[in-house]
Amino acid sequence: MNTMANLVFEGVGLKKEFDDGQVHALRGVDFRIAKGEFVAVIGPSGCGKSTLLQMLGALDRPSGGTLYYCGNSIPDLPNPSAYRAREIGFIFQAFHLLPTFTAVENVQIPMFETDLPASKRRDRAISLLKSVGMDHRLDHFPAKLSGGERQRVAIARSLANGPSVLLADEPTGNLDSENARLILELVVRLHREQNMTLVLVTHDMAIARLASRTITMKDGRVVSDNASAPDAHREKEQAIK
Amino acid sequence: MTFFTIVVRGLIRRPVRTALTLVGISIGIAAVVALVGIASGYEKSIDKQLDVIGVDIVVSNMSGGFLPKVFDESLQARIAKLPGVAETTSVLMEMESIEDAPMMMVSGREWGGFTWGKLNLMTGRMPRDGAEHAVILGRMAAEVLNKKVGDTVQIEAEELPVVGIVDGRSVVENGAIMLSLKVLQDVTGNEGKANFVDVRVTPNSTREDVRRLCERIKGIFPEGRALVAGEVVSNSQGFRIARAMSWSTSLLAIIVGVLGVMNTMLMTVFERTHEIGILLAVGWTRRRIVYMVLCESALLGLLGGLVGVALGALGVQILEHTTGIRGLLEPNLSPKLLLTSVTIAVVVGVISGMYPAWRGSRLTPSFALNG
Ligand SMILES: Nc1ncnc2c1ncn2[C@@H]1O[C@H](COP(=O)(O)OP(=O)(O)OP(=O)(O)O)[C@@H](O)[C@H]1O
Ligand SMILES: [Mg+2]
């Protein structure tokens, strides 16, 4: 039972339908993710990986089943924006930076939802950009940055309010292999150094092998859940019971 | 970076569209400033005229619209007999098209009446007596008609010589052609008729005395009206119409402004669906999104209001110095009107932003991100 206290996410029979039930993106997904785990989610295109991640990040509501974050039902959170702002850092394949704001401004956007005084925002954004190696491009607009640089800025933004979970949806999908490697190293380093729970969606088996555990999905269902680290293995046992 | 930076960035991202919207609102607000300013300036100058010539009560039959209906001159004698009346004088006022000027006020005043005494002669002389077929011109009327002493002015069928030019200290008087009542009656075929009796009450009368006197005047002239000078302007049907027209035209201009801002803000929200999705995804509350859109549209309104007030004031200045109108306007651009106009613009901005803000805040983050 003591692993229960470490549980970050728990989904039971999680379903998501689109277009009035014509599209079943998730057809009843069960999983548990413990604090500090690095979980890779893989599977063919259209199997529901992004949909699952959006449910975890409270970017959309499930159509059925239950989904908990640290014992609280995510769809019933009284303040979903506070959850998105403080608990979760989201990284997207398409970066999703705001085009009319500079790098250092983009990183400050999530800080409006915290108590951080306005005068401290810029300094914090600069130190975050420094930690992702982007302090030489503070006042550049996203259009003037390379793909790898944009993703670094997006990562710095995801860390703006010190989240405990990083959700990354194919963060290297738009990058060349060299940049992909650098971004991946950065994300894994953040996970290790700050003991952040990391859920990473990828197509790339080589990347998945870095994770302590791999969830494989197909057609809206989990088809395998392989732990490669001993403690994660225990989690899997728990989940099956 | 502050919230204000974000709001400003939202507006300058599309400079041309923002500028066009600003032009739209500011024209609306300029119309408000100009129309209401001119109407209230006119009222104020009438008020001032009454003050300057020392009238306390004006008796007229207001059923005629802008200019009251004529009545028999004998009314004056009956009013003069009432207790508390110091002096009375009959006036026949006409609006006539004189030569090139479309509308000139022609004021026939009973010879020897108290309203003559308040005029300051600048050049020439006063008419010799009440029978002399001659006119004097207010300072601005002379300028508008481009007449000097010695020229003539045609009223109806008769050419009347200009014998003097006076400074009457109010726009209405300065813009008028003045002559003896008898002569104007002759010329216009209104023998024995007048349309105003100006009354001065005895000194030291109280408000109550004045009110009672008005009642008595109504008693002997039931179809007419007796108005205390200050009330003349606000009660005149002509002015009520002018005021209603200036405000309703302004209202139309404001509605056009609202539609313009709303259109711009809707476009802003639609084209920024994806960005609103990002804001929601990084944890912005729906409230903050609403607030951002409303602040943008309010700022648009504020800027439009400031530009509009400046444009309106400028437009009025230009009108004031345009030949043909020159001298007839004394616009009243009070600080209150300017402030009201800017406030209206901001309110217009906020109202126009409401629907777009609501639309923006209702988006599902994942839908907005992908869609
Ligand atoms: N908003 C939506 N409306 C309708 N159908 C949707 C929507 N979002 C996803 N789907 C459908 O749900 C299914 C799962 O989509 P999802 O994006 O989760 O797949 P994925 O595993 O991330 O695929 P990929 O690897 O290509 O990114 C797909 O069939 C997709 O077409
Ligand atoms: Mg996907």
XYZ file of C-alpha atoms and ligand atoms in Angstrom:
644
model
C 0.000 0.000 0.000
C 2.879 2.337 0.529
C 3.314 2.669 -3.220
C -0.212 4.078 -3.374
C 1.047 7.214 -1.672
C 3.523 7.584 -4.530
C 0.860 7.304 -7.174
C 0.701 10.326 -9.471
C -1.739 9.194 -12.157
C -4.320 6.465 -12.079
C -6.680 5.798 -14.947
C -9.410 3.157 -14.878
C -11.474 2.343 -17.939
C -10.565 5.697 -19.426
C -12.564 6.484 -22.593
C -12.581 9.327 -25.033
C -14.931 9.691 -27.959
C -14.976 12.370 -30.631
C -17.635 13.491 -33.085
C -20.609 12.240 -31.026
C -19.201 8.781 -30.553
C -18.167 8.161 -34.162
C -14.476 8.191 -33.235
C -13.245 6.129 -30.278
C -9.818 7.551 -29.468
C -9.549 5.748 -26.110
C -11.560 2.568 -25.552
C -10.998 1.912 -21.853
C -7.422 2.457 -20.766
C -6.086 1.357 -17.349
C -2.726 2.513 -15.992
C -0.909 3.764 -12.936
C 2.096 6.047 -12.955
C 4.188 6.579 -9.832
C 6.057 9.662 -8.755
C 9.407 10.123 -10.484
C 8.751 7.516 -13.178
C 9.815 7.990 -16.782
C 7.108 6.400 -18.908
C 7.311 6.195 -22.680
C 4.019 5.836 -24.543
C 4.381 4.290 -27.981
C 2.092 2.945 -30.644
C 1.044 3.498 -34.249
C -0.314 6.759 -35.508
C -3.902 7.391 -34.413
C -3.838 4.907 -31.523
C -4.720 7.591 -28.970
C -1.365 8.615 -27.471
C -1.905 12.353 -27.769
C -5.471 11.976 -26.574
C -4.242 10.186 -23.456
C -1.683 12.895 -22.760
C -4.330 15.603 -23.146
C -6.494 13.865 -20.555
C -3.520 13.746 -18.166
C -2.863 17.447 -18.716
C -6.550 18.402 -18.273
C -6.600 19.863 -21.783
C -9.766 17.895 -22.534
C -12.347 15.871 -20.616
C -12.655 12.091 -20.775
C -15.961 10.637 -22.015
C -15.890 7.767 -19.523
C -13.894 6.006 -16.832
C -11.963 7.661 -14.044
C -8.690 9.546 -13.994
C -6.915 10.652 -10.835
C -3.976 12.903 -10.105
C -2.568 12.307 -6.588
C -5.979 11.042 -5.491
C -8.014 13.883 -7.067
C -10.278 13.303 -10.041
C -8.817 15.365 -12.905
C -12.146 16.031 -14.715
C -13.611 17.275 -11.430
C -10.762 19.571 -10.430
C -12.254 22.774 -8.993
C -9.534 24.811 -10.641
C -8.171 23.053 -13.750
C -6.142 26.067 -14.810
C -4.206 26.075 -11.539
C -3.503 22.379 -12.143
C -2.275 23.077 -15.674
C -0.244 26.052 -14.523
C 1.471 24.593 -11.447
C 1.457 20.807 -11.562
C 1.988 20.099 -15.240
C 4.592 21.131 -17.777
C 3.444 20.343 -21.313
C 5.824 20.064 -24.276
C 4.408 19.678 -27.796
C 5.743 18.423 -31.063
C 4.782 21.744 -32.705
C 6.353 23.799 -29.880
C 3.261 26.025 -29.558
C 5.106 29.229 -28.747
C 3.251 32.541 -29.017
C 4.542 34.210 -32.201
C 4.143 37.813 -30.997
C 6.252 37.336 -27.893
C 10.002 36.969 -27.561
C 11.657 33.907 -26.049
C 11.949 35.469 -22.619
C 8.346 36.699 -22.794
C 7.011 33.304 -23.834
C 8.603 31.768 -20.777
C 6.894 34.361 -18.562
C 3.373 33.669 -19.854
C 2.532 30.860 -17.377
C 3.895 32.941 -14.478
C 0.820 35.197 -14.591
C -1.050 32.397 -12.832
C 1.212 32.344 -9.775
C 1.994 34.687 -6.906
C 5.414 35.478 -8.357
C 5.771 39.286 -8.338
C 5.850 40.840 -11.805
C 9.350 42.201 -11.207
C 10.757 38.694 -10.646
C 9.235 37.125 -13.772
C 11.937 38.193 -16.190
C 14.791 37.074 -13.943
C 13.190 33.693 -13.446
C 12.567 33.345 -17.190
C 16.215 34.182 -17.897
C 17.502 31.599 -15.454
C 15.176 28.971 -16.953
C 16.384 29.824 -20.443
C 19.934 29.555 -19.164
C 19.206 26.074 -17.823
C 18.134 24.971 -21.328
C 21.086 26.740 -22.946
C 19.048 29.519 -24.537
C 20.205 32.586 -22.645
C 21.847 33.947 -25.807
C 18.489 34.303 -27.593
C 16.357 36.063 -24.989
C 14.814 38.742 -27.160
C 14.335 36.729 -30.325
C 10.857 36.051 -31.617
C 10.052 32.366 -32.281
C 10.107 32.904 -36.050
C 13.791 33.854 -35.746
C 14.714 30.676 -33.869
C 15.599 27.219 -35.200
C 13.348 24.264 -34.400
C 15.677 22.989 -31.694
C 15.902 26.449 -30.169
C 12.126 26.827 -30.182
C 11.720 23.529 -28.393
C 14.235 24.648 -25.754
C 12.227 27.802 -25.176
C 9.066 25.691 -24.960
C 10.761 23.443 -22.400
C 11.822 26.469 -20.359
C 8.204 27.641 -20.493
C 6.944 24.257 -19.318
C 9.204 24.625 -16.274
C 8.028 28.185 -15.519
C 6.070 27.362 -12.388
C 8.131 24.361 -11.227
C 5.763 21.533 -12.214
C 6.012 18.061 -10.714
C 5.043 16.316 -13.971
C 6.367 16.783 -17.510
C 4.089 15.655 -20.340
C 5.920 15.550 -23.661
C 4.066 14.755 -26.882
C 6.679 13.768 -29.471
C 8.939 16.640 -28.430
C 11.552 15.684 -31.021
C 9.144 14.880 -33.829
C 9.891 18.087 -35.728
C 13.658 18.061 -35.178
C 16.665 16.645 -37.001
C 18.462 13.779 -35.283
C 21.180 15.922 -33.713
C 18.705 18.402 -32.222
C 16.431 15.536 -31.238
C 19.248 13.984 -29.242
C 20.019 17.268 -27.473
C 16.375 17.922 -26.575
C 15.942 14.382 -25.351
C 19.025 14.628 -23.173
C 17.669 17.871 -21.759
C 14.287 16.362 -20.905
C 15.818 13.261 -19.345
C 18.241 15.397 -17.353
C 15.338 17.478 -15.977
C 13.525 14.295 -15.020
C 16.586 12.944 -13.200
C 17.808 16.128 -11.533
C 14.437 17.381 -10.362
C 12.828 13.979 -9.826
C 10.035 15.015 -12.173
C 7.556 12.444 -13.382
C 7.967 12.254 -17.146
C 5.412 10.877 -19.581
C 6.799 10.984 -23.097
C 4.936 10.060 -26.271
C 7.135 8.910 -29.117
C 7.283 6.888 -32.297
C 10.925 6.174 -31.800
C 11.783 2.865 -30.135
C 15.306 4.040 -29.440
C 13.920 6.865 -27.345
C 11.438 4.559 -25.638
C 14.317 2.390 -24.471
C 15.646 5.260 -22.346
C 12.467 5.122 -20.273
C 12.014 3.018 -17.154
C 8.756 1.754 -18.550
C 7.015 1.559 -21.898
C 3.265 1.605 -22.435
C 2.327 0.378 -25.890
C -1.043 1.375 -27.277
C -3.044 0.208 -30.229
C -6.440 1.352 -31.418
C -7.346 3.133 -28.193
C -6.196 0.342 -25.868
C -3.062 -0.481 -23.886
C -1.618 -3.647 -25.403
C 1.507 -3.960 -23.285
C 3.038 -2.252 -20.266
C 6.678 -3.240 -19.840
C 8.705 -2.070 -16.897
C 12.448 -2.176 -17.331
C 13.403 -0.854 -13.881
C 12.703 -2.932 -10.761
C 10.634 -0.337 -8.891
C 8.528 0.391 -11.928
C 8.057 -3.354 -12.319
C 6.423 -3.378 -8.906
C 4.099 -0.628 -10.079
C 3.042 -2.769 -12.974
C 2.262 -5.672 -10.656
C 0.123 -3.337 -8.573
C -1.693 -2.120 -11.613
C -2.603 -5.596 -12.717
C -4.106 -6.614 -9.350
C 6.563 41.678 -18.775
C 3.235 42.978 -17.452
C -0.325 42.162 -18.419
C -0.515 45.548 -20.123
C 2.338 44.505 -22.449
C 0.283 41.494 -23.487
C -2.767 43.668 -24.148
C -0.784 46.172 -26.208
C 0.944 43.361 -28.130
C -2.494 42.063 -29.073
C -3.337 45.373 -30.700
C -0.096 46.136 -32.498
C 0.177 42.694 -34.073
C -2.255 43.871 -36.768
C -1.401 47.550 -37.054
C -3.487 48.256 -40.137
C -6.606 46.644 -38.783
C -6.174 48.326 -35.425
C -5.675 51.672 -37.153
C -8.785 51.225 -39.306
C -10.857 50.304 -36.277
C -9.501 53.349 -34.473
C -10.549 55.529 -37.394
C -14.025 53.984 -37.210
C -14.517 54.673 -33.513
C -12.924 58.072 -33.650
C -15.228 59.254 -36.434
C -18.184 58.187 -34.317
C -16.863 59.988 -31.278
C -15.929 63.034 -33.365
C -19.551 63.177 -34.536
C -20.741 63.085 -30.948
C -18.380 65.873 -29.936
C -19.203 68.089 -32.889
C -22.984 67.639 -32.933
C -23.548 67.847 -29.216
C -20.989 70.638 -28.855
C -22.664 72.753 -31.527
C -26.167 72.144 -30.174
C -25.209 72.978 -26.626
C -23.176 75.975 -27.761
C -26.241 77.321 -29.507
C -28.387 76.857 -26.425
C -25.795 78.553 -24.319
C -25.596 81.555 -26.605
C -29.370 82.018 -26.567
C -29.227 81.873 -22.818
C -26.491 84.474 -22.801
C -28.462 86.737 -25.091
C -31.392 86.724 -22.727
C -29.047 87.630 -19.920
C -27.402 90.426 -21.803
C -30.602 92.124 -22.824
C -31.980 91.720 -19.349
C -35.128 89.754 -20.106
C -36.701 87.948 -17.191
C -39.721 86.358 -18.812
C -40.331 85.530 -22.461
C -43.926 85.145 -23.614
C -44.623 83.316 -26.848
C -46.903 80.845 -28.557
C -44.619 77.852 -28.987
C -46.947 75.735 -31.092
C -45.171 76.977 -34.219
C -42.051 74.825 -33.809
C -38.667 76.460 -34.091
C -40.170 79.933 -34.416
C -43.333 80.678 -32.487
C -46.638 81.662 -34.077
C -47.476 85.338 -34.325
C -50.100 86.898 -32.099
C -51.693 90.307 -31.766
C -49.407 93.046 -30.524
C -52.082 94.185 -28.077
C -51.060 91.315 -25.774
C -48.164 93.449 -24.628
C -50.398 96.128 -23.169
C -52.378 93.536 -21.258
C -49.219 92.002 -19.804
C -47.824 95.415 -18.908
C -50.790 95.972 -16.594
C -50.073 92.884 -14.492
C -48.588 93.483 -11.037
C -44.818 93.028 -10.775
C -44.111 93.917 -14.410
C -41.537 96.687 -14.833
C -41.168 96.870 -18.609
C -42.375 95.010 -21.651
C -41.425 95.028 -25.291
C -42.859 93.224 -28.326
C -40.551 91.453 -30.727
C -41.241 89.959 -34.130
C -38.573 87.417 -34.972
C -38.237 85.863 -38.409
C -35.751 83.488 -39.969
C -35.114 84.697 -43.487
C -32.844 83.736 -46.298
C -30.930 86.927 -47.031
C -28.946 86.998 -50.253
C -26.321 84.229 -50.013
C -26.845 83.428 -46.334
C -29.401 80.618 -46.000
C -30.804 81.469 -42.574
C -30.490 84.818 -40.850
C -32.329 85.902 -37.783
C -34.285 89.106 -38.381
C -35.393 90.702 -35.153
C -37.977 93.475 -35.205
C -37.949 95.211 -31.843
C -40.462 97.701 -30.588
C -38.902 101.124 -30.932
C -37.890 102.555 -27.577
C -38.135 99.179 -25.860
C -35.496 98.202 -23.332
C -33.747 95.711 -25.598
C -32.426 98.517 -27.818
C -30.476 100.080 -24.979
C -28.161 97.118 -24.541
C -26.630 97.326 -28.006
C -23.167 98.861 -28.408
C -22.805 100.857 -31.593
C -19.516 100.095 -33.372
C -19.933 102.167 -36.531
C -22.703 104.250 -38.084
C -25.770 105.167 -36.085
C -28.984 103.772 -34.677
C -32.186 104.269 -36.699
C -33.510 107.804 -36.292
C -36.924 106.668 -35.129
C -39.267 103.725 -35.196
C -40.535 104.615 -38.639
C -37.224 104.863 -40.501
C -36.876 102.038 -42.991
C -33.338 101.061 -42.008
C -31.575 98.152 -40.311
C -28.608 97.699 -38.059
C -26.482 94.578 -38.255
C -24.922 92.497 -35.543
C -21.142 92.334 -35.829
C -21.057 88.793 -37.219
C -24.077 89.265 -39.439
C -22.207 92.118 -41.103
C -19.240 89.847 -41.639
C -21.305 86.954 -42.992
C -23.281 89.178 -45.358
C -20.170 91.196 -46.159
C -22.006 94.508 -45.627
C -20.888 97.897 -44.358
C -22.765 100.990 -43.326
C -24.268 102.464 -46.476
C -24.969 99.120 -48.165
C -28.467 97.728 -48.383
C -30.044 94.465 -47.256
C -33.022 92.952 -49.000
C -35.780 91.634 -46.744
C -38.741 90.174 -48.613
C -39.356 92.719 -51.384
C -37.720 95.730 -49.823
C -34.138 97.038 -49.936
C -33.287 98.513 -46.531
C -30.160 100.602 -45.922
C -27.677 99.501 -43.276
C -27.188 102.456 -40.946
C -25.136 100.928 -38.165
C -23.209 97.908 -36.965
C -23.483 96.865 -33.337
C -21.853 94.571 -30.842
C -24.567 92.757 -28.958
C -22.244 90.588 -26.856
C -24.017 87.315 -27.732
C -23.880 85.122 -30.804
C -27.579 85.297 -31.447
C -27.661 89.065 -31.375
C -24.388 89.462 -33.218
C -25.654 87.183 -35.932
C -28.962 89.024 -36.327
C -30.384 91.814 -38.441
C -32.204 94.246 -36.156
C -34.784 96.846 -37.023
C -37.825 98.587 -35.669
C -40.794 96.317 -35.044
C -43.088 98.577 -37.037
C -40.806 98.447 -40.065
C -40.492 94.654 -39.998
C -44.276 94.340 -39.667
C -44.605 96.567 -42.728
C -42.066 94.706 -44.763
C -43.336 91.211 -43.948
C -47.037 92.056 -43.991
C -47.521 91.276 -40.314
C -49.235 94.505 -39.329
C -49.978 94.595 -35.624
C -48.370 91.208 -35.004
C -45.495 90.014 -32.861
C -44.311 86.583 -31.724
C -42.532 87.447 -28.480
C -43.204 89.702 -25.561
C -40.070 90.182 -23.476
C -40.882 91.078 -19.892
C -38.743 92.570 -17.159
C -40.028 92.148 -13.645
C -39.743 94.810 -10.981
C -36.450 94.739 -9.076
C -36.379 92.655 -5.898
C -38.973 90.183 -7.195
C -38.591 86.751 -5.701
C -38.636 83.508 -7.670
C -42.096 82.955 -6.260
C -43.253 86.372 -7.563
C -41.907 85.494 -10.992
C -43.655 82.137 -10.936
C -46.960 83.746 -9.943
C -46.570 86.312 -12.716
C -46.064 83.525 -15.244
C -49.335 81.952 -14.073
C -51.162 85.235 -14.553
C -49.732 85.673 -18.042
C -50.975 82.210 -18.920
C -54.357 83.282 -17.581
C -54.655 86.058 -20.157
C -52.847 84.178 -22.955
C -53.889 80.512 -22.580
C -52.461 79.264 -25.883
C -49.090 80.776 -25.074
C -46.248 80.156 -22.744
C -44.444 82.316 -20.247
C -40.962 81.099 -19.564
C -38.431 82.390 -17.112
C -35.296 83.285 -19.088
C -33.162 80.350 -17.919
C -35.889 77.911 -18.897
C -36.458 79.299 -22.350
C -33.671 77.345 -23.917
C -34.344 73.999 -22.331
C -38.072 74.179 -23.077
C -38.075 75.390 -26.614
C -39.372 72.747 -28.955
C -36.817 73.750 -31.555
C -34.000 73.116 -29.150
C -35.519 69.924 -27.928
C -35.587 68.735 -31.519
C -32.028 69.928 -32.140
C -30.805 68.223 -28.989
C -32.668 64.994 -29.765
C -31.296 65.026 -33.293
C -27.727 65.588 -32.231
C -27.924 62.788 -29.674
C -29.712 60.356 -31.964
C -27.241 60.984 -34.768
C -24.534 60.443 -32.181
C -26.194 57.217 -31.098
C -26.094 55.968 -34.675
C -22.431 56.879 -34.900
C -21.826 54.998 -31.658
C -23.659 51.903 -32.915
C -21.484 51.933 -36.021
C -18.477 52.185 -33.713
C -19.671 49.222 -31.631
C -20.105 47.066 -34.727
C -16.636 48.034 -35.946
C -14.911 47.177 -32.692
C -16.924 44.002 -32.268
C -15.998 42.869 -35.745
C -12.322 43.538 -35.088
C -12.350 41.793 -31.735
C -14.196 38.783 -33.173
C -11.617 38.519 -35.940
C -8.885 38.833 -33.345
C -10.368 36.043 -31.269
C -10.988 33.761 -34.263
C -7.544 34.173 -35.741
C -6.018 33.698 -32.316
C -7.912 30.525 -31.442
C -4.665 28.612 -31.506
C -2.912 31.120 -29.279
C -5.800 31.144 -26.830
C -5.417 27.358 -26.776
C -1.761 27.824 -25.816
C -2.672 30.282 -23.065
C -5.254 27.847 -21.688
C -2.789 24.951 -21.964
C -0.124 26.730 -19.921
C -2.697 27.407 -17.232
C -4.342 30.741 -17.950
C -7.815 30.931 -16.455
C -10.816 31.617 -18.660
C -11.274 34.756 -16.626
C -7.863 36.035 -17.613
C -8.628 35.363 -21.289
C -11.891 37.326 -20.971
C -10.018 40.085 -19.196
C -7.327 40.180 -21.878
C -9.842 40.531 -24.730
C -11.883 43.126 -22.825
C -8.783 45.158 -21.973
C -7.756 45.097 -25.623
C -11.127 46.336 -26.791
C -11.335 48.904 -23.987
C -7.901 50.206 -24.947
C -9.028 50.352 -28.559
C -12.053 52.356 -27.372
C -9.932 54.673 -25.245
C -7.522 55.428 -28.081
C -10.430 55.863 -30.504
C -12.110 58.173 -27.990
C -9.030 60.366 -27.579
C -8.450 60.591 -31.313
C -12.191 61.184 -31.851
C -12.367 64.032 -29.350
C -9.376 65.650 -31.014
C -10.919 65.151 -34.467
C -14.291 66.468 -33.307
C -12.763 69.571 -31.755
C -10.718 70.157 -34.887
C -13.741 69.649 -37.116
C -15.737 72.175 -35.125
C -12.869 74.666 -35.402
C -12.851 74.223 -39.161
C -16.636 74.635 -39.365
C -16.446 77.743 -37.246
C -14.118 79.346 -39.758
C -15.927 78.215 -42.899
C -17.566 80.986 -44.908
C -21.310 80.813 -44.799
C -21.314 79.295 -41.332
C -18.770 81.624 -39.809
C -20.161 83.596 -36.909
C -23.288 81.509 -36.587
C -21.698 78.893 -34.345
C -20.317 79.242 -30.900
C -19.698 75.587 -30.043
C -19.543 74.616 -26.429
C -16.854 71.943 -26.092
C -17.051 71.654 -22.335
C -14.628 69.397 -20.463
C -17.696 67.456 -19.402
C -18.635 66.733 -23.030
C -15.076 65.690 -23.884
C -14.857 63.430 -20.864
C -18.291 61.957 -21.569
C -17.258 61.230 -25.160
C -14.073 59.440 -24.120
C -16.047 57.492 -21.521
C -18.598 56.518 -24.154
C -15.748 55.277 -26.362
C -14.316 53.115 -23.585
C -17.755 51.726 -22.753
C -18.286 51.030 -26.465
C -14.953 49.173 -26.441
C -15.866 47.066 -23.430
C -19.367 46.249 -24.710
C -18.029 45.280 -28.133
C -15.419 43.039 -26.534
C -17.886 41.085 -24.417
C -19.119 38.614 -26.994
C -15.678 37.956 -28.524
C -14.200 37.547 -25.039
C -16.865 35.063 -24.112
C -16.296 33.166 -27.356
C -12.572 33.048 -26.703
C -12.886 31.876 -23.136
C -15.252 29.036 -23.979
C -12.706 27.179 -26.111
C -11.538 23.719 -25.046
C -7.742 23.913 -24.778
C -7.025 20.758 -26.771
C -9.480 21.787 -29.486
C -8.013 25.289 -29.675
C -4.471 23.892 -29.826
C -5.170 21.456 -32.636
C -7.961 23.220 -34.483
N -10.511 16.543 -31.952
C -10.704 15.369 -32.563
N -11.828 15.157 -33.263
C -12.064 13.990 -33.883
N -11.212 12.953 -33.854
C -10.077 13.097 -33.167
C -9.761 14.322 -32.498
N -8.544 14.183 -31.887
C -8.143 12.933 -32.180
N -9.056 12.286 -32.942
C -8.959 10.924 -33.410
O -8.687 10.095 -32.299
C -7.747 9.115 -32.658
C -6.533 9.216 -31.741
O -5.859 10.406 -32.007
P -4.496 10.797 -31.320
O -4.151 12.174 -31.757
O -4.609 10.551 -29.868
O -3.504 9.761 -31.968
P -1.946 9.621 -31.753
O -1.720 8.277 -31.197
O -1.399 10.773 -31.010
O -1.414 9.659 -33.239
P -0.046 10.282 -33.830
O 1.034 9.343 -33.484
O -0.301 10.358 -35.292
O 0.114 11.649 -33.204
C -7.405 9.328 -34.104
O -8.186 8.435 -34.855
C -7.817 10.724 -34.381
O -8.251 10.878 -35.707
Mg -0.189 12.442 -31.450
